CSV table of C-alpha atoms and ligand atoms in Angstrom, one decimal:
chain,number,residue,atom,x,y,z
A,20,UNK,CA,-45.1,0.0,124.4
A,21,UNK,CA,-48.6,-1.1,124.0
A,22,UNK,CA,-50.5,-2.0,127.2
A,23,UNK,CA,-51.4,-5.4,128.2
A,24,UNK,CA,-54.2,-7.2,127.7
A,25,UNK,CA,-55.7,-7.7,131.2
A,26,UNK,CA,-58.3,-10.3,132.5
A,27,UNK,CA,-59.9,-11.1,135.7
A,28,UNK,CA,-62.0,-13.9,135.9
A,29,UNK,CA,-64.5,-13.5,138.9
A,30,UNK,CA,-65.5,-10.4,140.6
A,31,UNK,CA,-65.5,-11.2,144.4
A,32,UNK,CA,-62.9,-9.2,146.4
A,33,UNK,CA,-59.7,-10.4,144.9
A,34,UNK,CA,-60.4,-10.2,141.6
A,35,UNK,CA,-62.3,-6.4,142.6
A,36,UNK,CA,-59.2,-5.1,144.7
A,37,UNK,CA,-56.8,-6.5,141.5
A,38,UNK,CA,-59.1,-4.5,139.2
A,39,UNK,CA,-59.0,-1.5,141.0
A,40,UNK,CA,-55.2,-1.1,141.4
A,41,UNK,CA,-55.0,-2.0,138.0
A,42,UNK,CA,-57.5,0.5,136.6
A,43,UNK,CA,-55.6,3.5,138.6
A,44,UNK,CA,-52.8,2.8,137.3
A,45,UNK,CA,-54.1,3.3,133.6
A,46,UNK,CA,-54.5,-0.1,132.6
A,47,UNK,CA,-57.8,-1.2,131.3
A,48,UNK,CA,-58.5,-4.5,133.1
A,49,UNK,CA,-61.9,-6.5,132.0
A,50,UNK,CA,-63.1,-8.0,135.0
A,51,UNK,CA,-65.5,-11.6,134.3
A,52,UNK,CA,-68.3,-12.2,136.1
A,53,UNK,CA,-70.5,-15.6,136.0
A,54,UNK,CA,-73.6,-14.0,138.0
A,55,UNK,CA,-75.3,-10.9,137.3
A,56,UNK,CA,-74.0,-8.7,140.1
A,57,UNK,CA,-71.5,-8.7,142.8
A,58,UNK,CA,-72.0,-10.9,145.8
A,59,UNK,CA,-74.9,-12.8,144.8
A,60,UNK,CA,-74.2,-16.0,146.5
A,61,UNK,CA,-73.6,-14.0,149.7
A,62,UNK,CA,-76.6,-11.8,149.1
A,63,UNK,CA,-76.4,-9.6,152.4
A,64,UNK,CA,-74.8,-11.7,154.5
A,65,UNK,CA,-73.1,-10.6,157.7
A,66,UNK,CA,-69.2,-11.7,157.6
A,67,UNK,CA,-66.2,-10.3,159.7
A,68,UNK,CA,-63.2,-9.2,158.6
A,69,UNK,CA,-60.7,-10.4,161.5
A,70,UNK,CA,-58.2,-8.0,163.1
A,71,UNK,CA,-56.5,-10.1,165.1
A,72,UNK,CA,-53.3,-11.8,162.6
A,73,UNK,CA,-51.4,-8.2,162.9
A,74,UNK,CA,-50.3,-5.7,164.8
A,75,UNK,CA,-51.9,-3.2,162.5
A,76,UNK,CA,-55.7,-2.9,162.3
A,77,UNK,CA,-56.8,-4.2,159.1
A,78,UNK,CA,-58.7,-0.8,158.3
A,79,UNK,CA,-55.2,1.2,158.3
A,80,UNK,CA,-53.8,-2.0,155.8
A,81,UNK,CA,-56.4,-1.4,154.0
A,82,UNK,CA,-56.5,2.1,153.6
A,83,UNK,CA,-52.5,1.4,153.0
A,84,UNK,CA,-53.4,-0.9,150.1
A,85,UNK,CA,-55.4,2.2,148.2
A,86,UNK,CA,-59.1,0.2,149.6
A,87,UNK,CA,-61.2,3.1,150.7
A,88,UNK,CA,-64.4,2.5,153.4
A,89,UNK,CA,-67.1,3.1,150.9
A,90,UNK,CA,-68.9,0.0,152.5
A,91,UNK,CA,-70.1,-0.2,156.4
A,92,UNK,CA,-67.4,-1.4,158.4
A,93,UNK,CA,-68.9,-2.4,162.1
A,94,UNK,CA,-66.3,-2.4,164.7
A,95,UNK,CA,-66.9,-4.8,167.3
A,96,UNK,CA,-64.8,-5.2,170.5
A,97,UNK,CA,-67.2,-7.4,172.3
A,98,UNK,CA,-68.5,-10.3,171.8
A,99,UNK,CA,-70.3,-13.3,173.9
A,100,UNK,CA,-69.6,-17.2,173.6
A,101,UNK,CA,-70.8,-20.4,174.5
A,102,UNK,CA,-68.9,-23.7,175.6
A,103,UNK,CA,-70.3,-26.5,175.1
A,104,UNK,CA,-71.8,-26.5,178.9
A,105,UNK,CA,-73.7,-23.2,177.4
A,106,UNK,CA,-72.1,-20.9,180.3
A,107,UNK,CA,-72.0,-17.2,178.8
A,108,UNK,CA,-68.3,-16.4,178.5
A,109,UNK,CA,-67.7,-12.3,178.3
A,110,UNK,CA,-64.5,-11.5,175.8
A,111,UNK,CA,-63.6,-8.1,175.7
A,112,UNK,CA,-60.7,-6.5,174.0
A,113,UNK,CA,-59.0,-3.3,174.0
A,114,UNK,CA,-59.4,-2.8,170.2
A,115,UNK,CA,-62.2,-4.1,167.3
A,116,UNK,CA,-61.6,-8.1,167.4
A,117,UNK,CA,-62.9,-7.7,163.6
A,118,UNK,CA,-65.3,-5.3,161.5
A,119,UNK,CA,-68.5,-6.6,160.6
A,120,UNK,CA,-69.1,-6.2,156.8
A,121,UNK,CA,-72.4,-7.1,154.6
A,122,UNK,CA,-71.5,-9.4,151.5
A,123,UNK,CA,-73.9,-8.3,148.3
A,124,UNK,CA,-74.5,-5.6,145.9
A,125,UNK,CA,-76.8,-3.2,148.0
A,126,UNK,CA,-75.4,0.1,149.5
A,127,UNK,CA,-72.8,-0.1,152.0
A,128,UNK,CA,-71.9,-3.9,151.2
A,129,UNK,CA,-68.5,-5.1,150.5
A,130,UNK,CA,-68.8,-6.4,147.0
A,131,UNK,CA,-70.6,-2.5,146.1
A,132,UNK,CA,-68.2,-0.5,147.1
A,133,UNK,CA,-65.1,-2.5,145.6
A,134,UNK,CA,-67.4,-2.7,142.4
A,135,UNK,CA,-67.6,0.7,142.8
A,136,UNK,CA,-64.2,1.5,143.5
A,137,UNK,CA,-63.3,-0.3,140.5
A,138,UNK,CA,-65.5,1.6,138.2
A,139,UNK,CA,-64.2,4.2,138.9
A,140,UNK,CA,-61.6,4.0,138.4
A,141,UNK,CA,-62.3,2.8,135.2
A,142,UNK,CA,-62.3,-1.2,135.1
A,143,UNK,CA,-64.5,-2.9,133.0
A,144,UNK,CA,-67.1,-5.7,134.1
A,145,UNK,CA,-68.9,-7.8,132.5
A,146,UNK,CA,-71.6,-9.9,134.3
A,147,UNK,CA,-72.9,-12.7,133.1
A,148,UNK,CA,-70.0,-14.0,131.8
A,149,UNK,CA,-68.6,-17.4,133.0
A,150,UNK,CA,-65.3,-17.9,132.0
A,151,UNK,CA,-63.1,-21.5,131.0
A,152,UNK,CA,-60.6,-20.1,128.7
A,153,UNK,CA,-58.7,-17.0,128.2
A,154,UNK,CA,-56.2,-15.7,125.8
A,155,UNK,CA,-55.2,-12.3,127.1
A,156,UNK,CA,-51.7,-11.3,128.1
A,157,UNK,CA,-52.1,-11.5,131.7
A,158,UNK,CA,-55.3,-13.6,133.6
A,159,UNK,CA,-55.9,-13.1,137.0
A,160,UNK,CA,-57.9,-16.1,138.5
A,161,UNK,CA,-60.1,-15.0,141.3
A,162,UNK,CA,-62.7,-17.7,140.9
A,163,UNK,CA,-63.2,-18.7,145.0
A,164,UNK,CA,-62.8,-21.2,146.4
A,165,UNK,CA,-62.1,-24.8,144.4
A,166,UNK,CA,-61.4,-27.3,147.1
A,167,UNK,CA,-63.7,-27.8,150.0
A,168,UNK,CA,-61.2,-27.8,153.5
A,169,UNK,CA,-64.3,-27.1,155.6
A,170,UNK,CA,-68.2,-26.3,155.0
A,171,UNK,CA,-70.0,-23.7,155.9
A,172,UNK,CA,-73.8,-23.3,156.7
A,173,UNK,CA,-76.2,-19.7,156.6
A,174,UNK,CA,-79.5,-18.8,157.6
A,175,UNK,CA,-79.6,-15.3,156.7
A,176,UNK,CA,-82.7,-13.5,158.2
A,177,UNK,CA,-84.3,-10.3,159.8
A,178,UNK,CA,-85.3,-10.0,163.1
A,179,UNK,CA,-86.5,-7.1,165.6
A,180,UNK,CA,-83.9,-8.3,168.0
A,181,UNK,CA,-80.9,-5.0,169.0
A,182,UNK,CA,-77.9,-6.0,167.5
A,183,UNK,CA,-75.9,-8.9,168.9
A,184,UNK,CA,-72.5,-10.9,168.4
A,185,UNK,CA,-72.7,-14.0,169.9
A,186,UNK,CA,-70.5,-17.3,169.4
A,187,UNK,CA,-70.3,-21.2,169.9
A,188,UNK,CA,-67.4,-23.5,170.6
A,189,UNK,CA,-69.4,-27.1,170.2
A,190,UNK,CA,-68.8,-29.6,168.3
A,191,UNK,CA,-72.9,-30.6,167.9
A,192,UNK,CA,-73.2,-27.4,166.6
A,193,UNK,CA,-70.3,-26.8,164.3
A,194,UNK,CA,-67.7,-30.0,163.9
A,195,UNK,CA,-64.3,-28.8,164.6
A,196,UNK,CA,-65.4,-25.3,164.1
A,197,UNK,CA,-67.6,-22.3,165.5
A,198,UNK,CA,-70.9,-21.1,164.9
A,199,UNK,CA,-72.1,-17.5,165.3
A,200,UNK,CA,-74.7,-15.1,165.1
A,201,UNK,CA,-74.4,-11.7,164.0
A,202,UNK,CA,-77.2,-9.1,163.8
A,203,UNK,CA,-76.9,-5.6,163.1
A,204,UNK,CA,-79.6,-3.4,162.3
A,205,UNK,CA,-82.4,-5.9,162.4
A,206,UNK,CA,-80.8,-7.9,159.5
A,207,UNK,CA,-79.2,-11.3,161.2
A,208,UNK,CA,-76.9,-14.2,160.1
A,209,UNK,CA,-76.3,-16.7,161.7
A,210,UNK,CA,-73.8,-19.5,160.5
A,211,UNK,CA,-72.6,-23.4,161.1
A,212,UNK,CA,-68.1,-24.0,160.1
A,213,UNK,CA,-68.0,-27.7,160.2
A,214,UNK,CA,-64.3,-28.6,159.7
A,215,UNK,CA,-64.6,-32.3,160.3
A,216,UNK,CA,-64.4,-34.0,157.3
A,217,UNK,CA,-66.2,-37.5,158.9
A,218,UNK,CA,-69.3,-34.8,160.0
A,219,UNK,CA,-72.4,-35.0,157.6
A,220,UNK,CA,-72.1,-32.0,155.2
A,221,UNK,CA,-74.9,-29.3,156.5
A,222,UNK,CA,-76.5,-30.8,159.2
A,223,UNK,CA,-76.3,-28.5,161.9
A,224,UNK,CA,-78.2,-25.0,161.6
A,225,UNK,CA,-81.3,-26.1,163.0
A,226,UNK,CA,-79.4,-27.1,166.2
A,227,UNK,CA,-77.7,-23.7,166.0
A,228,UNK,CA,-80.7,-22.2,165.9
A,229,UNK,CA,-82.3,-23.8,168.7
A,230,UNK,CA,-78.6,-22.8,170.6
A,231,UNK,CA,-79.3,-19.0,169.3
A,232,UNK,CA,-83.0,-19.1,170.2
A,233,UNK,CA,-82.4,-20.5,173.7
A,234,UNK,CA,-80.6,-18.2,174.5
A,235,UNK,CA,-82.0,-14.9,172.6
A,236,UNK,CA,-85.5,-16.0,172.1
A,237,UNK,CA,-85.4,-13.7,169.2
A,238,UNK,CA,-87.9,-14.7,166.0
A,239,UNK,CA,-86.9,-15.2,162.5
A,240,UNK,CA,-88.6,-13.3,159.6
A,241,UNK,CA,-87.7,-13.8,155.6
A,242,UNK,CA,-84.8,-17.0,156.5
A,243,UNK,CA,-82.9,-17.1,153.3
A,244,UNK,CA,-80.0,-20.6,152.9
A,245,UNK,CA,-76.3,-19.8,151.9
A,246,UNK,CA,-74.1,-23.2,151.6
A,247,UNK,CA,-70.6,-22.6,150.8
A,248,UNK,CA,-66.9,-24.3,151.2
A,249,UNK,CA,-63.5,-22.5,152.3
A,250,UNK,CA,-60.4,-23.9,150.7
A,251,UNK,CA,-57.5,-23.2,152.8
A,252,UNK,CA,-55.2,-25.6,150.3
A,253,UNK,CA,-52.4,-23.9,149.4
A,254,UNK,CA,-50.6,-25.1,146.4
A,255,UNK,CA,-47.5,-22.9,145.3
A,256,UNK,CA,-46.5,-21.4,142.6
A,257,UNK,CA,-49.9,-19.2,142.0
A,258,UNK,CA,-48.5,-18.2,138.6
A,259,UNK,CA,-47.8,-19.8,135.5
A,260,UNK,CA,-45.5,-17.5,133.7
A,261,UNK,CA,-46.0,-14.2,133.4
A,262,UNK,CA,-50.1,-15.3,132.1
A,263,UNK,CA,-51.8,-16.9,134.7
A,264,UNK,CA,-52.3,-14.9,138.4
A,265,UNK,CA,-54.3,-17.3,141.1
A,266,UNK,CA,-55.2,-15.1,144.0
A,267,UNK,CA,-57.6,-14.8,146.7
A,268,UNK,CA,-59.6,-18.4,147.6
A,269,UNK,CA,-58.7,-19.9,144.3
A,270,UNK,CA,-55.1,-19.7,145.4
A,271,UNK,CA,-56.0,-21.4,148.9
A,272,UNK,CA,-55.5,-18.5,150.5
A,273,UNK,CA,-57.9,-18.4,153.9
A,274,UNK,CA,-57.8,-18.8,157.1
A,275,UNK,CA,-57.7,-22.2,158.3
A,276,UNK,CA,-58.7,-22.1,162.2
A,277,UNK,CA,-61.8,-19.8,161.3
A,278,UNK,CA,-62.5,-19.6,157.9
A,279,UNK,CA,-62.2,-16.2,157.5
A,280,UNK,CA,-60.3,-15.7,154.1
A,281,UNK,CA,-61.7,-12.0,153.1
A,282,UNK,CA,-58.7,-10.4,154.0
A,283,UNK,CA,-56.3,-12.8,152.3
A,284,UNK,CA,-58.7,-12.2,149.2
A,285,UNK,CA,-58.2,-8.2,149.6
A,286,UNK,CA,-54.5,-8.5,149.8
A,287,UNK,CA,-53.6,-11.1,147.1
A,288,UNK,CA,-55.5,-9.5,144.6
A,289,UNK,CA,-53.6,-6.3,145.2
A,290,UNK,CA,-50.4,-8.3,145.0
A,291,UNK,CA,-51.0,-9.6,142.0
A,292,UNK,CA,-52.0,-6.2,140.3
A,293,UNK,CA,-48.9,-5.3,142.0
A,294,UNK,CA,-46.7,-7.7,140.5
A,295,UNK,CA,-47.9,-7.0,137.0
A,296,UNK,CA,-47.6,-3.2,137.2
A,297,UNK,CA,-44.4,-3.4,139.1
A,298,UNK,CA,-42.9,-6.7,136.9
A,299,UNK,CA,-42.4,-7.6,140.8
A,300,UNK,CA,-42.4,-11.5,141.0
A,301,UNK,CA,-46.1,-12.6,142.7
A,302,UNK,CA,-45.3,-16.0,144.0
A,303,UNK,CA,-41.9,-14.2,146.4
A,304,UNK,CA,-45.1,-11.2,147.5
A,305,UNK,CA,-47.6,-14.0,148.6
A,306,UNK,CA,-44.9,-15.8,150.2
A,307,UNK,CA,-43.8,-12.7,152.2
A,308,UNK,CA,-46.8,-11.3,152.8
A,309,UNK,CA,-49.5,-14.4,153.1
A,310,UNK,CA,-48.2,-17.6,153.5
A,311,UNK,CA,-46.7,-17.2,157.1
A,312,UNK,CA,-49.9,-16.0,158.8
A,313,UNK,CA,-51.9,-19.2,156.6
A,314,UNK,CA,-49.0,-20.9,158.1
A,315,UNK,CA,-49.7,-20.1,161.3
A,316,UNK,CA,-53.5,-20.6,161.2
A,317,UNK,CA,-53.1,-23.8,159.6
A,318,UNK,CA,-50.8,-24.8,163.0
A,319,UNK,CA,-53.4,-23.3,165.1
A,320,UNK,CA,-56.0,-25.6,163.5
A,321,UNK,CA,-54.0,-29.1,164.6
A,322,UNK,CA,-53.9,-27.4,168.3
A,323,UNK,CA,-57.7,-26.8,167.8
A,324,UNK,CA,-58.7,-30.5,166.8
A,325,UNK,CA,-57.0,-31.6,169.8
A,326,UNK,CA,-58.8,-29.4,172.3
A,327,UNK,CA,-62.3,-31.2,171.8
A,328,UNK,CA,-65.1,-30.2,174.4
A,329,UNK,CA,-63.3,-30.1,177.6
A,330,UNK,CA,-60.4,-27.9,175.6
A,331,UNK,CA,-63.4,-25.3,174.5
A,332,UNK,CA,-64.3,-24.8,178.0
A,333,UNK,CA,-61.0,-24.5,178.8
A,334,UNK,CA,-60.0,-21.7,176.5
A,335,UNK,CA,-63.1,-19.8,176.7
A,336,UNK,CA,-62.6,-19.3,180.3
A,337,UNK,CA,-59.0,-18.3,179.5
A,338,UNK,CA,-59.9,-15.7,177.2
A,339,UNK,CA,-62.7,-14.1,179.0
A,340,UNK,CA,-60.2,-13.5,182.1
A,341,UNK,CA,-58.1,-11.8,179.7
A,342,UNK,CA,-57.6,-9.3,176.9
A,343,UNK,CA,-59.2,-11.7,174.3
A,344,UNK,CA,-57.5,-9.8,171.5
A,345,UNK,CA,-53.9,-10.8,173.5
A,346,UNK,CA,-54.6,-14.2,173.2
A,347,UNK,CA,-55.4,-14.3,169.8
A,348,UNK,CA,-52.4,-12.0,168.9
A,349,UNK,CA,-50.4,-14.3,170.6
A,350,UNK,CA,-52.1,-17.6,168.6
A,351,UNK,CA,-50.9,-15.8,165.4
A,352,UNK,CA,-47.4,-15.7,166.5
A,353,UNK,CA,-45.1,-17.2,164.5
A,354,UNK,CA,-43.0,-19.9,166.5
A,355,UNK,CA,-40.9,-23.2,166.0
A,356,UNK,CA,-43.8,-25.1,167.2
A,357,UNK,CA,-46.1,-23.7,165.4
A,358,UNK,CA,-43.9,-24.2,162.6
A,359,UNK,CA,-43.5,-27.9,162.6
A,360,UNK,CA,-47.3,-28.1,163.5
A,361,UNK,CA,-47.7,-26.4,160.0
A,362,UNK,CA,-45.8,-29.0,158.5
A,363,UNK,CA,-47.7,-32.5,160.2
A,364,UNK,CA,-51.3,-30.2,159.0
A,365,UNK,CA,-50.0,-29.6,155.4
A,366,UNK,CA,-49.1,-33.3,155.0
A,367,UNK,CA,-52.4,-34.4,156.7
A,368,UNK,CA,-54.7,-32.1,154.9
A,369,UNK,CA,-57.3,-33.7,152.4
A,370,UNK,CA,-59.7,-31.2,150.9
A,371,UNK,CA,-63.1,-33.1,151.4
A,372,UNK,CA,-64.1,-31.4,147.8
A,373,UNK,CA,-63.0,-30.3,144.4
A,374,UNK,CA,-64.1,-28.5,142.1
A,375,UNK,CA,-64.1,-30.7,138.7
A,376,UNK,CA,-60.4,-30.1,137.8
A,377,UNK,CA,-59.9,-32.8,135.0
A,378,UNK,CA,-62.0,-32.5,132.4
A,379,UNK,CA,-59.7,-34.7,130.1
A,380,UNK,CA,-55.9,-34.5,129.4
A,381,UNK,CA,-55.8,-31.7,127.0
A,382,UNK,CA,-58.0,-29.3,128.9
A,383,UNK,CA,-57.1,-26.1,128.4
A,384,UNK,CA,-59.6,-24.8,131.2
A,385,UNK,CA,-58.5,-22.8,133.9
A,386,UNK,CA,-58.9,-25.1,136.2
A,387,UNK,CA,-56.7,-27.9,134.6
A,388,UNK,CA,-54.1,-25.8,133.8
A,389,UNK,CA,-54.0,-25.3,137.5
A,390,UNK,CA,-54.5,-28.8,138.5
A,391,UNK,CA,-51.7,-30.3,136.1
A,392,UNK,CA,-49.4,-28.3,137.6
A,393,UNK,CA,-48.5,-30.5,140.5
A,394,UNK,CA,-49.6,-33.8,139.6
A,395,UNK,CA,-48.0,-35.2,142.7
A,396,UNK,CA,-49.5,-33.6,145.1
A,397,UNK,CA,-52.1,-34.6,147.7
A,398,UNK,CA,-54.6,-32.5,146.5
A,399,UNK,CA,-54.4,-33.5,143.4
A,400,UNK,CA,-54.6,-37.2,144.6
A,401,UNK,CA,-57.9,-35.8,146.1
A,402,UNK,CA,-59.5,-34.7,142.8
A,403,UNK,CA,-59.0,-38.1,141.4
A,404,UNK,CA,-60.3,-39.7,144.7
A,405,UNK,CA,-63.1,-38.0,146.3
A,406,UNK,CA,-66.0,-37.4,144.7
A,407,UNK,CA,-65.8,-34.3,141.8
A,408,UNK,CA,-68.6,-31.6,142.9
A,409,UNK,CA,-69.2,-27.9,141.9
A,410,UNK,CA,-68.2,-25.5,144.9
A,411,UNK,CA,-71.4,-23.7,145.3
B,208,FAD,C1,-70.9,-19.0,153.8
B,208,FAD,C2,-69.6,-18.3,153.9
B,208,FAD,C3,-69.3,-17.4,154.9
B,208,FAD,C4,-68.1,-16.8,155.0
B,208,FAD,N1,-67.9,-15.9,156.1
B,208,FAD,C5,-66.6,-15.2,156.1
B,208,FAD,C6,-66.4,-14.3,157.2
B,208,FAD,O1,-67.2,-14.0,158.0
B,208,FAD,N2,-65.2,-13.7,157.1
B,208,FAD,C7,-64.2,-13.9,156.2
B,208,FAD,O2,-63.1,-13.3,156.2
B,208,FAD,N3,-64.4,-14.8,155.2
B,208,FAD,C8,-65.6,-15.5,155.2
B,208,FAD,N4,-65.9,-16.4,154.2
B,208,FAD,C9,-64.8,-16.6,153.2
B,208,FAD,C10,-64.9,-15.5,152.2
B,208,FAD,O3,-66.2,-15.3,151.7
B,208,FAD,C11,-63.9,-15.8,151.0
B,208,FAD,O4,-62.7,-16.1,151.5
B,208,FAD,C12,-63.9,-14.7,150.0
B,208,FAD,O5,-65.1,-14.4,149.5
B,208,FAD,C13,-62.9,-15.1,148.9
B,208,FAD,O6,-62.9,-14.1,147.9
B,208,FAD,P1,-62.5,-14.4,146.4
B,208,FAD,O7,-62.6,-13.1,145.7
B,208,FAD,O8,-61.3,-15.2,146.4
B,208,FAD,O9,-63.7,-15.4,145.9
B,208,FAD,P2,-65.3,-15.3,145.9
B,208,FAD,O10,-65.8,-14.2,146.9
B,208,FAD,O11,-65.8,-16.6,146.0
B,208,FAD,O12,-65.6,-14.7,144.5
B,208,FAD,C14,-65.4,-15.5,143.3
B,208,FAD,C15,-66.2,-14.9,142.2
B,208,FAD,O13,-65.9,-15.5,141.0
B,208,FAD,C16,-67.1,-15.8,140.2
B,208,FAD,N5,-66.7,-16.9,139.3
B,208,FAD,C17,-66.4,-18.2,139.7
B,208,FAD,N6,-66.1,-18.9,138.6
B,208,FAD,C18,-66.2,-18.1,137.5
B,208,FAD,C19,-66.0,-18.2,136.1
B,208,FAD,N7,-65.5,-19.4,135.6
B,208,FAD,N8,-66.2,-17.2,135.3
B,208,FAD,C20,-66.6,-16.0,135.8
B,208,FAD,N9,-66.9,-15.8,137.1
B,208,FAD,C21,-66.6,-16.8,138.0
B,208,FAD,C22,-68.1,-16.2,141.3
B,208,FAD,O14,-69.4,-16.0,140.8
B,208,FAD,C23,-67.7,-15.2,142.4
B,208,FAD,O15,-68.4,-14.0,142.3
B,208,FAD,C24,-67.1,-17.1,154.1
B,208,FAD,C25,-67.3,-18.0,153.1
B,208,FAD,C26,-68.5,-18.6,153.0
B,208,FAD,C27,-68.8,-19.6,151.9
């Protein structure tokens, strides 16, 4: 039987960990790539790869997925935040609360050693390439993000400062959301999630900054800007036949209390390389494997609006008098509550943003065939609605 004809449009970590499984098993995927390398928008950019939605550490799922740690992978188990009242709250926990990974395609980033990994194993990528319209045999879409849920602001930097992980619960800093600094190794980032829609879209790093520098007093050599959106929209099925894979942020799969949707990228790209090796049916993996912990994390968001700045003191000083990672274990829980929460957040959720999804009613693009789909939906209410902008 002659092989399929594989594509992959978009070469973040989805659309990297799909080519990989793919390539090892003998196919001959051709992974798409609009910029010129990997990571280019993220350019050395400090992100963390949480460890806190399971039991098992992410770095033993990963290396259970076939991922190997050719990239630096920081553990940190320690980390300092600030209420809104700027008291220094201590959390501790007795294993890494998440690994610290550089985004980019230097040595020892993220997007390298997946490239890498998927070389190897003998993928094909072409950069350069921006994709619309595909007619292979199977497409895996792992294009990022395409609704904006929340908005998130960089200043990516090097500084002489030791390394640091510090964190901010207030709402003048980051609406609805958290900012953070991360340095390691005299490279720095420091970063702004607003999740309140009514908040003006990035407005607040130079307050963050001043936060960082009031505290630190640490100076700022070679600032570099990174804008982007996180789309934690989910909007079932991700496939359209046996053709058409969505995976990673495309598919709205992320985080929704924190933003941080690498790991849901890493896994659903593997599932849907999975599902086309193993003629296993993708939509029944991601709703086994993903969907419940988004579930969850969208709940946790609805309790997180309500807390406001009194709340933020309030759970900062009940984490730091316990094992932080207990608490957020136990956040990640599913429960009835959390349940029904899920359900008032998915019927209140409008994505701010949208990528231009209609570009006429016979589009073939990509991203109409994605958006016809489900014409009733609220998101799709959205694109007509809210003003039509390119996710950055
Ligand atoms: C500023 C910022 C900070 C973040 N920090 C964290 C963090 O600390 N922890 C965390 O877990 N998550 C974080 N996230 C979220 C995380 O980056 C994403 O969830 C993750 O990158 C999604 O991976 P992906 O492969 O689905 O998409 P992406 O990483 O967005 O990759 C998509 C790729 O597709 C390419 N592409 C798009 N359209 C086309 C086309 N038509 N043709 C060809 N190529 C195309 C793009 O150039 C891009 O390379 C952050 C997001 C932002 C914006």
């Amino acid at each position: 039987m002659s092989k399929p004809n594989i594509h992959i449009i978009g070469a973040g970590p989805a659309g990297l960990t799909a080519a990989l499984y793919l390539a090892r098993v003998g196919l001959k995927p051709v992974v798409f790539e609009q910029a010129e390398d990997v990571g280019v928008r993220f350019g050395g950019a400090l992100q963390c790869l949480e460890n806190w939605s399971t039991e098992e550490d992410v770095t033993a799922l990963l290396a259970g997925l076939g991922i190997a740690m050719n990239f630096h992978c920081e553990p940190v188990q320690a980390t300092t935040f600030y209420g809104p009242e700027r008291h220094p709250h201590a959390l501790t926990a007795t294993r890494p609360l998440f690994y610290q990974v550089e985004r980019g395609g230097d040595v020892g980033a993220l997007d390298r050693g997946l490239k890498e990994q998927a070389l190897a194993a003998g993928a094909e990528i072409r950069f350069g390439e921006r994709v619309e319209h595909t007619d292979a045999t199977r497409t895996i879409v792992a294009t990022g993000a395409h609704t904006a849920d929340a908005h998130v602001e960089q200043l990516v930097f090097e500084t002489s400062h030791p390394d640091a992980c510090m964190g901010f619960l207030d709402d003048h800093l980051a609406p609805g959301g958290h900012a953070s600094l991360l340095i390691r190794e005299g490279r720095a980032t420091l970063s702004s999630w607003c999740f309140d829609e009514t908040a003006p879209m990035f407005a607040h790093l130079d307050q963050t900054l001043d936060a960082v520098r009031h505290e630190l007093g640490l100076e700022v050599r070679s600032p570099r800007h990174v804008q982007g959106f996180v789309n934690f929209s989910m909007s079932p099925p991700w496939t359209r036949g046996d053709r058409l894979y969505f995976v990673g942020e495309r598919a709205g799969f992320q985080d929704a209390l924190w933003g941080f949707g690498l790991r849901y990228a890493l896994i659903s790209g593997i599932l849907a390389a999975r599902a086309i090796v193993m003629g296993e049916d993708y939509d029944d993996l991601c709703q086994r494997y993903i969907v419940p912990r988004q579930e969850v994390s969208l709940a946790n968001r609805v309790i997180f609006r309500q807390l406001g700045h009194n709340g933020y003191n309030w759970a900062l000083h009940k984490a730091a008098d316990n094992n932080v990672m207990a608490v957020l274990r136990r956040q990640y829980l599913s429960t009835d509550t959390k349940s029904l929460l899920h359900e008032i957040a998915r019927q209140g959720s409008h994505p701010m943003l949208a990528e231009p999804a209609c570009h006429g009613e016979h589009c073939q693009c990509l991203w109409c065939e994605h958006a016809r789909l489900d014409e009733s939906t609220e998101v799709d209410d959205c694109v007509q609605d809210h003003l039509v902008t390119p996710v950055s």
